[in-house]
Structure formats: C-alpha cells, structure tokens
Coordinates of C-alpha atoms in Angstrom, one line a residue:
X1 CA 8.1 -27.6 -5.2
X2 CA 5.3 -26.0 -3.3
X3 CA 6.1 -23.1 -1.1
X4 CA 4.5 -22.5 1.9
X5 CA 1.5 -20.0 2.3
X6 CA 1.8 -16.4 3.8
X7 CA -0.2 -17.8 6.5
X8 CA 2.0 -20.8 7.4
X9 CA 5.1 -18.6 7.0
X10 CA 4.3 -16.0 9.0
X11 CA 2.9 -18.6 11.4
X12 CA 6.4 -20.0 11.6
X13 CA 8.3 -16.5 12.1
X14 CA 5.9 -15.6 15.1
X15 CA 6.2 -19.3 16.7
X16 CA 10.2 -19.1 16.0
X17 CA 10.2 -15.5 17.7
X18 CA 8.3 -16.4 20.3
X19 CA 9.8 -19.6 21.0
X20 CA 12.9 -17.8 21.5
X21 CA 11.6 -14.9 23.5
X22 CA 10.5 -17.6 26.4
X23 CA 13.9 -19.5 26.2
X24 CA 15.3 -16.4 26.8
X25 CA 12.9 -15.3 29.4
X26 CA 13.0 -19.2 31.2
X27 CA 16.7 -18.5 31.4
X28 CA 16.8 -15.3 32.5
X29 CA 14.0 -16.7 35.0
X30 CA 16.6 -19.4 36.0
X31 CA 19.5 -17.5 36.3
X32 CA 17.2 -14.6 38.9
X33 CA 15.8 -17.6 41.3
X34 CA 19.8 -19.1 41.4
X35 CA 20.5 -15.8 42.2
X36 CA 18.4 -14.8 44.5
X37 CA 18.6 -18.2 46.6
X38 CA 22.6 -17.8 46.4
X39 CA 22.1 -14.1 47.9
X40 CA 20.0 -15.3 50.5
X41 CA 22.4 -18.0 51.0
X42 CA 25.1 -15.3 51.9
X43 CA 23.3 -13.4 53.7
X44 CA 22.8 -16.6 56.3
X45 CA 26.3 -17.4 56.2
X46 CA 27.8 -14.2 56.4
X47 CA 25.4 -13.1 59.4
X48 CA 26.2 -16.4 61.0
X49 CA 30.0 -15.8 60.9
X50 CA 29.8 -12.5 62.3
X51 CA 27.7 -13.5 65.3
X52 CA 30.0 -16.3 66.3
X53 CA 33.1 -13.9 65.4
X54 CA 31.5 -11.3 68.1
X55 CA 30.9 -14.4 70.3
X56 CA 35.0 -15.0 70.6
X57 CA 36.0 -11.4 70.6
X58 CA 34.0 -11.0 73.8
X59 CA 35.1 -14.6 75.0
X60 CA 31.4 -15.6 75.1
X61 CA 31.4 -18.7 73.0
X62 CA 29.1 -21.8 73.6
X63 CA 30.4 -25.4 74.0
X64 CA 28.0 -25.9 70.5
X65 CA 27.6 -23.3 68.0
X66 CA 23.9 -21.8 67.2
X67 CA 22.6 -22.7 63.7
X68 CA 19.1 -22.0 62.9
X69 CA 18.8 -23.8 58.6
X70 CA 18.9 -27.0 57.6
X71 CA 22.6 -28.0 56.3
X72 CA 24.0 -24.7 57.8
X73 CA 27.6 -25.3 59.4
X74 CA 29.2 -23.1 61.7
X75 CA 33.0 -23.6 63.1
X76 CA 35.5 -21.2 64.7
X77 CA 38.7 -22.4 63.8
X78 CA 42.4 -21.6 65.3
X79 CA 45.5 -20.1 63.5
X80 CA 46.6 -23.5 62.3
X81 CA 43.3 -24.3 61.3
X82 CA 41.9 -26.7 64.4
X83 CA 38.6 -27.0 65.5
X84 CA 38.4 -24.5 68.7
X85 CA 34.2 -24.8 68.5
X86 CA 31.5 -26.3 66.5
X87 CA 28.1 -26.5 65.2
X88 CA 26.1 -29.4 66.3
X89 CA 26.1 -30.1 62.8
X90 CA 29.5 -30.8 62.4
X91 CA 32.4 -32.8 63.6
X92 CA 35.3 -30.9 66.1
X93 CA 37.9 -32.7 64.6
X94 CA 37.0 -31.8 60.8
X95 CA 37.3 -28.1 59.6
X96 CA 34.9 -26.9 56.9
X97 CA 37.7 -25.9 55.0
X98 CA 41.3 -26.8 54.7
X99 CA 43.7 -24.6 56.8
X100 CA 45.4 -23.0 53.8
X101 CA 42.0 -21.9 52.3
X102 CA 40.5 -20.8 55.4
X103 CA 44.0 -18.4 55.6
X104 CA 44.0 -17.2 52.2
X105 CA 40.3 -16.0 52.2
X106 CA 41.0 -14.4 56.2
X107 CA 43.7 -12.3 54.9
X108 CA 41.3 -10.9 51.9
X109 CA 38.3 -10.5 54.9
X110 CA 41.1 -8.4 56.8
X111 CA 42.5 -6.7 53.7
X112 CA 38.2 -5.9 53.1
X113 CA 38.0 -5.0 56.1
X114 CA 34.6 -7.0 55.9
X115 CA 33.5 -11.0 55.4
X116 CA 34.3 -13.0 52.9
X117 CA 31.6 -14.9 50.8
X118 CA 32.6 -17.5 48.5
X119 CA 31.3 -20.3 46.6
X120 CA 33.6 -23.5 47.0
X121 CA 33.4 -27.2 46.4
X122 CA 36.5 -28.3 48.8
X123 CA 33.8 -28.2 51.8
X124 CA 34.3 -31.0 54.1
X125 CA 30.7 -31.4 54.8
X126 CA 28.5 -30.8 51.2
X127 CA 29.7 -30.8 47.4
X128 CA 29.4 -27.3 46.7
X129 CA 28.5 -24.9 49.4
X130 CA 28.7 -21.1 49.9
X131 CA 30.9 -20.2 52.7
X132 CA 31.3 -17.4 54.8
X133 CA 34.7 -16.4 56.9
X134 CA 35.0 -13.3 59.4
X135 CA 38.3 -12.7 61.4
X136 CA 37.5 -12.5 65.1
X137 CA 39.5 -9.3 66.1
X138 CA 41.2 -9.3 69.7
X139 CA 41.5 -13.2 69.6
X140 CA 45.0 -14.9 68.9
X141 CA 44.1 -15.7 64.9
X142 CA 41.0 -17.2 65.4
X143 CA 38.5 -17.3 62.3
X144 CA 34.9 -18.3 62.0
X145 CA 33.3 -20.2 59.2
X146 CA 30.2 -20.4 58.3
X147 CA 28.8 -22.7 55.5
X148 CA 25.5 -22.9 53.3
X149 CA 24.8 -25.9 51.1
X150 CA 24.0 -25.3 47.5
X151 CA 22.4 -28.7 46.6
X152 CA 18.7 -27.1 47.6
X153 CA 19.5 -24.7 45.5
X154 CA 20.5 -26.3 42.6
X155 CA 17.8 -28.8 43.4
X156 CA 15.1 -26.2 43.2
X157 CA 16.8 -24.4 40.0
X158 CA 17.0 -27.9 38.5
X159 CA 13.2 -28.7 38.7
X160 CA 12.5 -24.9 37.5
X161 CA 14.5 -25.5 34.4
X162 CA 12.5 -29.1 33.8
X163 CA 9.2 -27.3 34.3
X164 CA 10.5 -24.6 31.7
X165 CA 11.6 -27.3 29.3
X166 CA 8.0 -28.5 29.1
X167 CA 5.9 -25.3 29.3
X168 CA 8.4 -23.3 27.2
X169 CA 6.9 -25.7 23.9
X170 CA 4.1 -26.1 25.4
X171 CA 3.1 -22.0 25.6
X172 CA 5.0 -22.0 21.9
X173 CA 2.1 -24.5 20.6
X174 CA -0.7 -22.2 22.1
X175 CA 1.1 -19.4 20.5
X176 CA 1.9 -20.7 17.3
X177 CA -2.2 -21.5 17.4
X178 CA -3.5 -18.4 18.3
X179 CA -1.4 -16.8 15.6
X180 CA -2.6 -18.8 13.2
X181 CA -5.9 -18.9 13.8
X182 CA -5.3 -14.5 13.8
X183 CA -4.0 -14.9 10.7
X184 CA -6.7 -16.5 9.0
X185 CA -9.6 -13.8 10.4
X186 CA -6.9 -11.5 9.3
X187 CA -6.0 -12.5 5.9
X188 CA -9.6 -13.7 4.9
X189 CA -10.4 -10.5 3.3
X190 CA -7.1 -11.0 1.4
X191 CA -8.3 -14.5 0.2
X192 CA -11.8 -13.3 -0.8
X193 CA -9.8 -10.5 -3.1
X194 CA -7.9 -13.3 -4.9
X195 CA -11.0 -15.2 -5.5
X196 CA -13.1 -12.6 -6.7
X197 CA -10.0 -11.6 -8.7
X198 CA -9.9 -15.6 -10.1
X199 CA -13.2 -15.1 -10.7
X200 CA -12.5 -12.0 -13.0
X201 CA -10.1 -13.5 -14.4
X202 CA -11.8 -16.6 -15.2
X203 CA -15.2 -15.3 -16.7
X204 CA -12.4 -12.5 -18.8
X205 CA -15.3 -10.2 -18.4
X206 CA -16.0 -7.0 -15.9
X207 CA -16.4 -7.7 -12.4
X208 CA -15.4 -6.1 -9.1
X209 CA -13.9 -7.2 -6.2
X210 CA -15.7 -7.7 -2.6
X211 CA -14.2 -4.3 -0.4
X212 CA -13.6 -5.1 3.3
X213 CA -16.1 -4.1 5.7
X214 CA -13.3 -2.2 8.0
X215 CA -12.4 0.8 6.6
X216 CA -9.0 0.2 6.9
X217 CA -5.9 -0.7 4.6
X218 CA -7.0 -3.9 3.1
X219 CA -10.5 -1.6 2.1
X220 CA -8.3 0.7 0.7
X221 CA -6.7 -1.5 -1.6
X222 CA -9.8 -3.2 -2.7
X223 CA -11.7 0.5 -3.7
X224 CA -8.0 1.2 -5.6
X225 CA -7.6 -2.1 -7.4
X226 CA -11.8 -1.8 -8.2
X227 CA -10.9 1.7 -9.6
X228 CA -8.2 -0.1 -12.0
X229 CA -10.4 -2.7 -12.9
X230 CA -13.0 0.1 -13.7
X231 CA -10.2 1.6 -16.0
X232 CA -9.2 -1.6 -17.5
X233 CA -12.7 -2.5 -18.3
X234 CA -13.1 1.2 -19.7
X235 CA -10.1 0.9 -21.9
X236 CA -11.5 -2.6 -23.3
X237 CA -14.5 -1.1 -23.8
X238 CA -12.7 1.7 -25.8
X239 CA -10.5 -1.0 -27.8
X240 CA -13.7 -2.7 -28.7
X241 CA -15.3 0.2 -30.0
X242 CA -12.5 1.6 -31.9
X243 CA -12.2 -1.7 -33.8
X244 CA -15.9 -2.2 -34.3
X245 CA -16.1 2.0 -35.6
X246 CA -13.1 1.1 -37.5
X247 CA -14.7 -1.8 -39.2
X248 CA -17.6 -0.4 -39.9
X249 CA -16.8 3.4 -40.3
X250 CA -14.0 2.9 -43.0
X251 CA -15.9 0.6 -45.5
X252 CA -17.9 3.4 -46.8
X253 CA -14.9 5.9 -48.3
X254 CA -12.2 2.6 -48.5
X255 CA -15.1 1.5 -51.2
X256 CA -15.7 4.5 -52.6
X257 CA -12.5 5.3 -53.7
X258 CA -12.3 1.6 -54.7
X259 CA -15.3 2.0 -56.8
X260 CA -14.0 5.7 -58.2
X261 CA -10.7 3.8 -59.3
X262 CA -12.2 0.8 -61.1
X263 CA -14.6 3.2 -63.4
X264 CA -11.8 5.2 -63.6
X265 CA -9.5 2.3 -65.1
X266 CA -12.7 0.5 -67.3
X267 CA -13.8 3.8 -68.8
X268 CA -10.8 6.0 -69.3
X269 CA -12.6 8.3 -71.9
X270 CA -15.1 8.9 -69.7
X271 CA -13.8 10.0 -66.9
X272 CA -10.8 12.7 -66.7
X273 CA -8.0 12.3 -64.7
X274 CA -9.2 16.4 -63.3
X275 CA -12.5 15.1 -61.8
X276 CA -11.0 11.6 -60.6
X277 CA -8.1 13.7 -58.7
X278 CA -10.8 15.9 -57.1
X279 CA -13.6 13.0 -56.0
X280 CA -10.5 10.9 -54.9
X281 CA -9.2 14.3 -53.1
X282 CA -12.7 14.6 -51.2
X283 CA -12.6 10.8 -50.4
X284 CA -9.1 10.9 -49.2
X285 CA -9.4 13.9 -47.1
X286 CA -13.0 12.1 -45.5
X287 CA -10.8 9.1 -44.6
X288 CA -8.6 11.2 -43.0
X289 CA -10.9 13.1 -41.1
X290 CA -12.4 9.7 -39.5
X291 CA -9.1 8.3 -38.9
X292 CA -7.9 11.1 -36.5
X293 CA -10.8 11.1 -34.5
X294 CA -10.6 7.2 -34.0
X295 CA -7.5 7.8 -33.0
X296 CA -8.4 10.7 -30.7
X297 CA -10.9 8.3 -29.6
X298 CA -8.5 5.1 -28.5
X299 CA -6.3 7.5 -27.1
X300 CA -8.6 9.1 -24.6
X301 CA -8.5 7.6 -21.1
X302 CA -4.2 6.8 -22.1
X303 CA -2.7 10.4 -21.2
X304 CA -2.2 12.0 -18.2
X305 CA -4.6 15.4 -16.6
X306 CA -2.8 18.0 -16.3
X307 CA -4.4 20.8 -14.6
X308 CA -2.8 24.2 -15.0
X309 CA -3.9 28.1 -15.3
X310 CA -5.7 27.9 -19.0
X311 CA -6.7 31.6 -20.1
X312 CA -9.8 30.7 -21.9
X313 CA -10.4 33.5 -23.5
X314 CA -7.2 33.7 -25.4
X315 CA -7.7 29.6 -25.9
X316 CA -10.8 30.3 -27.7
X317 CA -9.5 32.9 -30.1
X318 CA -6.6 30.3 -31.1
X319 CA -8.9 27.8 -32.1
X320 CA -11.1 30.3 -33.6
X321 CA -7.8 31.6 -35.7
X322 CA -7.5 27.6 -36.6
X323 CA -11.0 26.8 -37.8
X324 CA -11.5 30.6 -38.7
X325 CA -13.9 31.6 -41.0
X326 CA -15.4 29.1 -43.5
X327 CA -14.7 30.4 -47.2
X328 CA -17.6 29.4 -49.8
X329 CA -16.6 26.9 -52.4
X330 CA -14.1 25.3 -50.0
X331 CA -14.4 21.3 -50.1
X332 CA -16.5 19.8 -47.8
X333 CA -17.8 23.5 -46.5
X334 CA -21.0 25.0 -46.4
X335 CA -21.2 27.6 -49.8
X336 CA -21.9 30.4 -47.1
X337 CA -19.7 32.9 -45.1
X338 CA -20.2 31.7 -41.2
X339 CA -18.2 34.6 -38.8
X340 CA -16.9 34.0 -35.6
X341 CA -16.7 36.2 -32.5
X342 CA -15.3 35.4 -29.2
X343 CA -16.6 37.5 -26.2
X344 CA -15.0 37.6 -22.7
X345 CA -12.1 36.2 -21.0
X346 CA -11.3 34.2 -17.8
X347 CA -8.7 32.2 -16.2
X348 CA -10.0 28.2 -15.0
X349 CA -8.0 25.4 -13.9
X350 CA -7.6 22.9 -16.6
X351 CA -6.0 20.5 -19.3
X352 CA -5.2 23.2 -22.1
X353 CA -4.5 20.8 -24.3
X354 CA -8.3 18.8 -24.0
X355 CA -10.2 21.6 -23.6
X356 CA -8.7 23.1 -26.7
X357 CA -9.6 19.9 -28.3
X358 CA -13.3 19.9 -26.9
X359 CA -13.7 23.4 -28.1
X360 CA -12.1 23.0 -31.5
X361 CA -14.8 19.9 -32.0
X362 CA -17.3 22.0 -30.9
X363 CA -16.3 25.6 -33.4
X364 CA -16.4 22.9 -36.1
X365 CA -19.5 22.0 -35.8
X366 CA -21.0 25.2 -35.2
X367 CA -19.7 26.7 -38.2
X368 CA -20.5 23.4 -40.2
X369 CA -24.6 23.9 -39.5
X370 CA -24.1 27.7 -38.7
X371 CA -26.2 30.2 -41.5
X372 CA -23.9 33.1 -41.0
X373 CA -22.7 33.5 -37.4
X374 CA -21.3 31.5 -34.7
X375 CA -20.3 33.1 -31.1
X376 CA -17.8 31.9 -28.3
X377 CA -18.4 33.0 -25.0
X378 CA -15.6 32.3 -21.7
X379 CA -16.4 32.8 -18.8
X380 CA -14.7 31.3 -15.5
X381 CA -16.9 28.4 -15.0
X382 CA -17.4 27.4 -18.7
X383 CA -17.3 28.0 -22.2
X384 CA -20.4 28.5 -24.5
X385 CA -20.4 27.9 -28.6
X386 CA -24.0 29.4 -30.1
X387 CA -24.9 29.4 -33.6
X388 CA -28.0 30.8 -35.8
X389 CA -28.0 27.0 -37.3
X390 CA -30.9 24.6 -37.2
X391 CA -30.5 24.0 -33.7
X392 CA -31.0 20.3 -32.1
X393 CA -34.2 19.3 -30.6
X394 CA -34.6 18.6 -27.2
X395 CA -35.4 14.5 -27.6
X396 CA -32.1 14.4 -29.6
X397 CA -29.8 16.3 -27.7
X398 CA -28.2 13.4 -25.8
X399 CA -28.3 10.7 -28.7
X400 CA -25.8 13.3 -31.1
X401 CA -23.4 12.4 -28.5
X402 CA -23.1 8.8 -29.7
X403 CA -20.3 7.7 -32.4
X404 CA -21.7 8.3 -36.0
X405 CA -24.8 9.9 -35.3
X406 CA -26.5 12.2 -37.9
X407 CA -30.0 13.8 -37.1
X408 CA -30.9 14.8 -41.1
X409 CA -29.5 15.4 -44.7
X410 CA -27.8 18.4 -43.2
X411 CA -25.7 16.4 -40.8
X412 CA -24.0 14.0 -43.5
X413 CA -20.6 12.9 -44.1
X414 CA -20.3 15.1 -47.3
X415 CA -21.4 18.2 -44.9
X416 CA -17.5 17.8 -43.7
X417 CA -18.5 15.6 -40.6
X418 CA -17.0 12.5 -39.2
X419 CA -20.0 11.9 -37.0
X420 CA -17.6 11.7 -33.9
X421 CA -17.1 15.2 -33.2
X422 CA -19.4 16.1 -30.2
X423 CA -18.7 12.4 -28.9
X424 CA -15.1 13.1 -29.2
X425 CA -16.5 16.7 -27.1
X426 CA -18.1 14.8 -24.7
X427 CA -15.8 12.0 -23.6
X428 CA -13.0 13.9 -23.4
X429 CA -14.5 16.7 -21.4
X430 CA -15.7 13.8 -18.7
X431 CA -12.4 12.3 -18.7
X432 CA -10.9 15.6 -17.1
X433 CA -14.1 15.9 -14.9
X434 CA -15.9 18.4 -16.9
X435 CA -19.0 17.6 -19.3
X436 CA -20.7 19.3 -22.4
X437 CA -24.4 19.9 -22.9
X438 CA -26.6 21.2 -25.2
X439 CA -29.6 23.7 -25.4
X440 CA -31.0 26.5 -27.3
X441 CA -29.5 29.4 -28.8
X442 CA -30.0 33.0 -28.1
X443 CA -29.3 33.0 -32.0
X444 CA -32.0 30.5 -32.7
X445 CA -29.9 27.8 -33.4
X446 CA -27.7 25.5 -31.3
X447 CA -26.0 26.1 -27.9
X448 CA -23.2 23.7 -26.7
X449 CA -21.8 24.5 -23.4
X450 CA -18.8 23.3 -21.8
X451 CA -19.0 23.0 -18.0
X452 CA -15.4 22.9 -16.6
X453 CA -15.5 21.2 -12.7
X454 CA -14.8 23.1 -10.2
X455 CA -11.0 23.5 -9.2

C-alpha cells in the first residue's frame, strides 16, 4: 500500500490543527456574543425592575408601566401574586410568573439584599426569557418583574453558529492550501537532494548533490552529505587501487618464487637447498614488504585523527632506534654504513601514531639511497629527513609520490623498496591535514620535509 508523502501528511496535520483551532475559536466566539447579549439582557431587566420598584415605594406608579425594547415586559405584582400594574405589553390579568415563583426568587432578592436575575422558561408571555425581580420596600409585599425575551438572542447566536459552520471549512480549505503550497517551496530543495541522490545512485559513479541557495539547515545538510559522498568516492577510489596495485604489484615475487621452486624441483643437483632457502628468503620477505604497505594503503582514510601533544623530537629518535643504522651485508641493504642523527626537539599537535608512520617511511628511504649519513631535524612546525644520497630532481619530485614509482637502477625493488613508501608519506600526512615535500639537501642529496598544519 502506498503511504502518503511528507508533504500530504504534514498537509493533513496542519489542516486537522487548524481545523480544530477555529472550532474551538467559533465556539468560544459563540458562547462570548450569547454571553454578552444575555448580560445586556440583565442589565435591561434588572434596571427596569428597580425603576418601577422605586416607582411604588414612593406611591408614584403610572396606570401603564414604561418599557423602552422590543418584547420587554414589566409588571408589579401583589403578595398573592395579582396584577397591581402593567406594561402596555402585557395583560393585567396574567402575571409573568406564577405566584410561587415570583415568591421564591423575592425572598432570595431580600436575602441578597439586591435583584434577582434569572433565566426561566415558565414566562407567561415568551418561551425562554430572562427575568428580573426587586422587592419594593415600604409597600405591603409588592414585587416588580421585569422580563427580557431570549428568542433574539438565540436567533442571532443561531445564525452566528450557521455562518461558522460554513466559513470554519471554508478558512480550513484556504489553510490546508496555503500549507501545501508552503510545503512544496519549502521541501523542493529536499526533492532536488533525492534526485540528485537517484541520480548518483543510478549512474554508481561520483557525483554531488545541488546545496540550497539559503544558507540555512537544509544547506547544511547538503555540504555534510557532499562531504560523505566525497569520502565514499575517496574510499572507492582507494578500494580500486588497492586491488588493481594488488593485481599487478604481487605477480612479480608470487612468480618468482614460483619460478625459483620449479628449477628447484626439475634440477635438484643443481641447485642447493642453502641458496633456494636464501633467494626464497629475499622473495618472501619482498612479498611481505608490499603487502603491509597495501594494507597501510586500504586502511588510510578508515581510522580516526587523533590529535594529541606528540614530542617530536623524542618521536624521531624512536623511529631512528627502529630503522637504526643499516649494517653492510644485511639483505636487501645498501653494503655501506648510513648513520643517523636527530637534532632538536619540539612539542606539535598531532596523530602520534601517523606521523610516526610518515617519518618511519621517510628514515627508510633516506638511509636506503643515503652514501653515509642521514639527518632528522624537529622543529615545531615540521620535521625534516636530509641525506648525502643522489638527491631527486626537481621535474620528478612530485611523480615519486605515485604508487610504484622508481626514478633509476638505484631505486629498484631489490634496493629494499616497495615503491609505496613516500606515497604511503604523502597520503597519510594529507589525511591528518599535513603534507610532505621534497627539495635539496644541505648534504647534497635529498630533503623530505614534513609540514604538520597548524593547530
């Protein structure tokens, strides 16, 4: 079953609240104009008993009672409840009230010590009526009556609550309208995100979402679900790469050592099981080598920064203690001594963990192409690895930072590299907002410098 939209639902909420909002106001409306008519009402009657109560207390009462509104009835009536004067508007044989009524509400008047205004339908003269009745004092029991109609009232209360019956749906229509038609300019950006998302989604390649023109919540989320797009596409991109590097990067050794074991199994004689163990050693410990730094590589992007107080000096002399000082004759070293120095010290704000790992990547190098000395050098802002190697030259500088680059002889896979080193350096420094370039060397050979962003 198909559910109705956002729009339409929220539509219906508004309508429904509003529709009940002007029920509740037409009724309250209602109830005030009743009120107010029936308070007016009063107000006539009880004034008009009073006068004609003052009228027999100083024996000054007409032959015909003064009434001034349409349907008003004024009577002053004995103790037993006759006629003694009368309105022109009524009869001086017929009370307003009955006698027992017209006693029962005197003695509350008296007991008031005031008039008494009530509604009642037993009024000779109208079906419902307010009626007012005031004791005249100094006069042998004699009470005067004064009586209102209601059906005006009603009538007018009546053809209020009609009108409201109408216009009540009729405003809820124009309501439910205008909210509709607010919700649509309101919700539009909304729609254009889900079809530019569709569209994404569609095509399965990069894209980005149209952001809002107002810079306000809806813009928000459009630049924050961009930025995850950005990082979905970036992880993609990373996925792809690892499998094509993987593909093509672990051929070489995976044949090698194929190709080492099958001369190894035709010609026995000919090849000792000493020299197969050290060439499948060497191969083994290559295939190694690339494997952790594809794996460094699919991984970066996946963890968390963490910035924290990293005191790069004493950083740098725990990854020199690590990649120390190349022996000669180890495997897959350079048959020199290369030394390592670390000068100064300072205190950054940074991933300890990542820029230990860019700094590791970058010792290993250095040492790898280094003649005889290699030199680390914190300071607050970055980190600097020289060596008295080759050196880089300027037109290459940025293309050794692509995956399974070598420059010359000197740079190949038997030299110890993977070829993902400084790209490995690179990536991860921009992931934390830092980056690593490269220059010249006091020493003469290579400078890599790590610039850490500013905290």
């Amino acid at each position: 079953m198909r559910t109705w939209s956002l729009r339409a639902r929220l539509t219906t909420l508004a309508s429904v609240v509003v529709a009940a909002a002007l029920a509740v106001g037409a009724l309250a409306l209602s109830s005030v104009v009743s009120g107010s008519r029936v308070a007016a009402l009063d107000d006539i009657a009880r004034d008009r008993a009073l006068l004609v109560a003052r009228l027999a207390t100083s024996d000054q009462v007409p032959d015909v009672l003064p009434v001034s509104e349409p349907g008003e009835v004024v009577q002053l009536l004995g103790p037993t409840g006759d006629v003694l004067a009368s309105s022109a508007s009524a009869s001086r044989t017929l009370p307003i009230l009955p006698a027992g009524e017209v006693s029962t509400l005197r003695a509350e008047a008296v007991a008031a010590d005031d008039v008494r205004v009530v509604g009642t339908d037993r009024s000779a003269y109208d079906a419902a009526a307010r009626v007012a009745v005031a004791p005249a004092p100094g006069t042998d029991g004699a009470t005067a009556v004064a009586s209102m109609p209601l059906q005006e009232v009603e009538g007018v209360v009546r053809a209020l609550r009609v009108s409201l019956a109408v216009v009540v749906p009729l405003l809820t229509l124009v309501a439910a309208a205008v909210i509709w038609t607010v919700l649509g300019r309101a919700l539009s950006p909304v729609e254009e995100l889900r079809r530019g998302a569709d569209a994404i989604a569609r095509s399965g390649g990069p894209g980005e979402l149209p952001v809002p023109r107002a810079d306000d919540e809806l813009g928000a989320l459009a630049r924050t679900l961009n930025a995850m797009l950005d990082s979905l596409q970036a992880a993609a991109a990373r996925q792809r790469s690892f499998v094509a590097d993987a593909a093509h990067e672990l051929r070489s050794p995976v044949a090698a050592l194929r190709a080492s074991i099958e001369v190894a199994r035709l010609h026995p004689a000919a090849y000792p099981g000493d020299e197969l163990a050290v060439e499948l050693e060497d191969e083994v410990l290559r295939l190694q080598a690339l494997v952790d730094d594809l794996l460094v590589l699919a991984r970066l992007g996946a963890l968390p920064v963490v910035d924290e107080d990293v005191d790069l000096g004493a950083l740098a002399r725990e990854v020199v203690a690590v990649s120390g000082e190349r022996q000669p004759g180890e495997p897959g070293r350079r048959p020199v001594a290369v030394t390592v120095v670390v000068d100064g010290t300072a205190v950054a704000r940074a991933d300890r963990a990542a820029v230990g790992r860019i700094l590791r990547n970058l010792v290993d190098n250095a040492v790898r192409h280094a003649t005889s000395r290699v030199r680390v050098t914190a300071s607050p802002a970055s980190l600097v690895v020289d060596d008295d190697g080759p050196g880089i030259g300027p037109g290459d500088r940025e293309r050794v930072f692509e995956r399974f680059t070598r420059l010359d002889e000197a740079r190949e896979r038997d030299a110890g590299g993977t070829g993902l080193g400084l790209a490995i350096a690179r990536e991860t420094a921009r992931e934390h907002g830092d980056d690593v370039v490269l220059g010249d060397s006091p020493l003469g050979g290579l400078r890599a410098e790590v610039r850490l962003s500013p905290t």
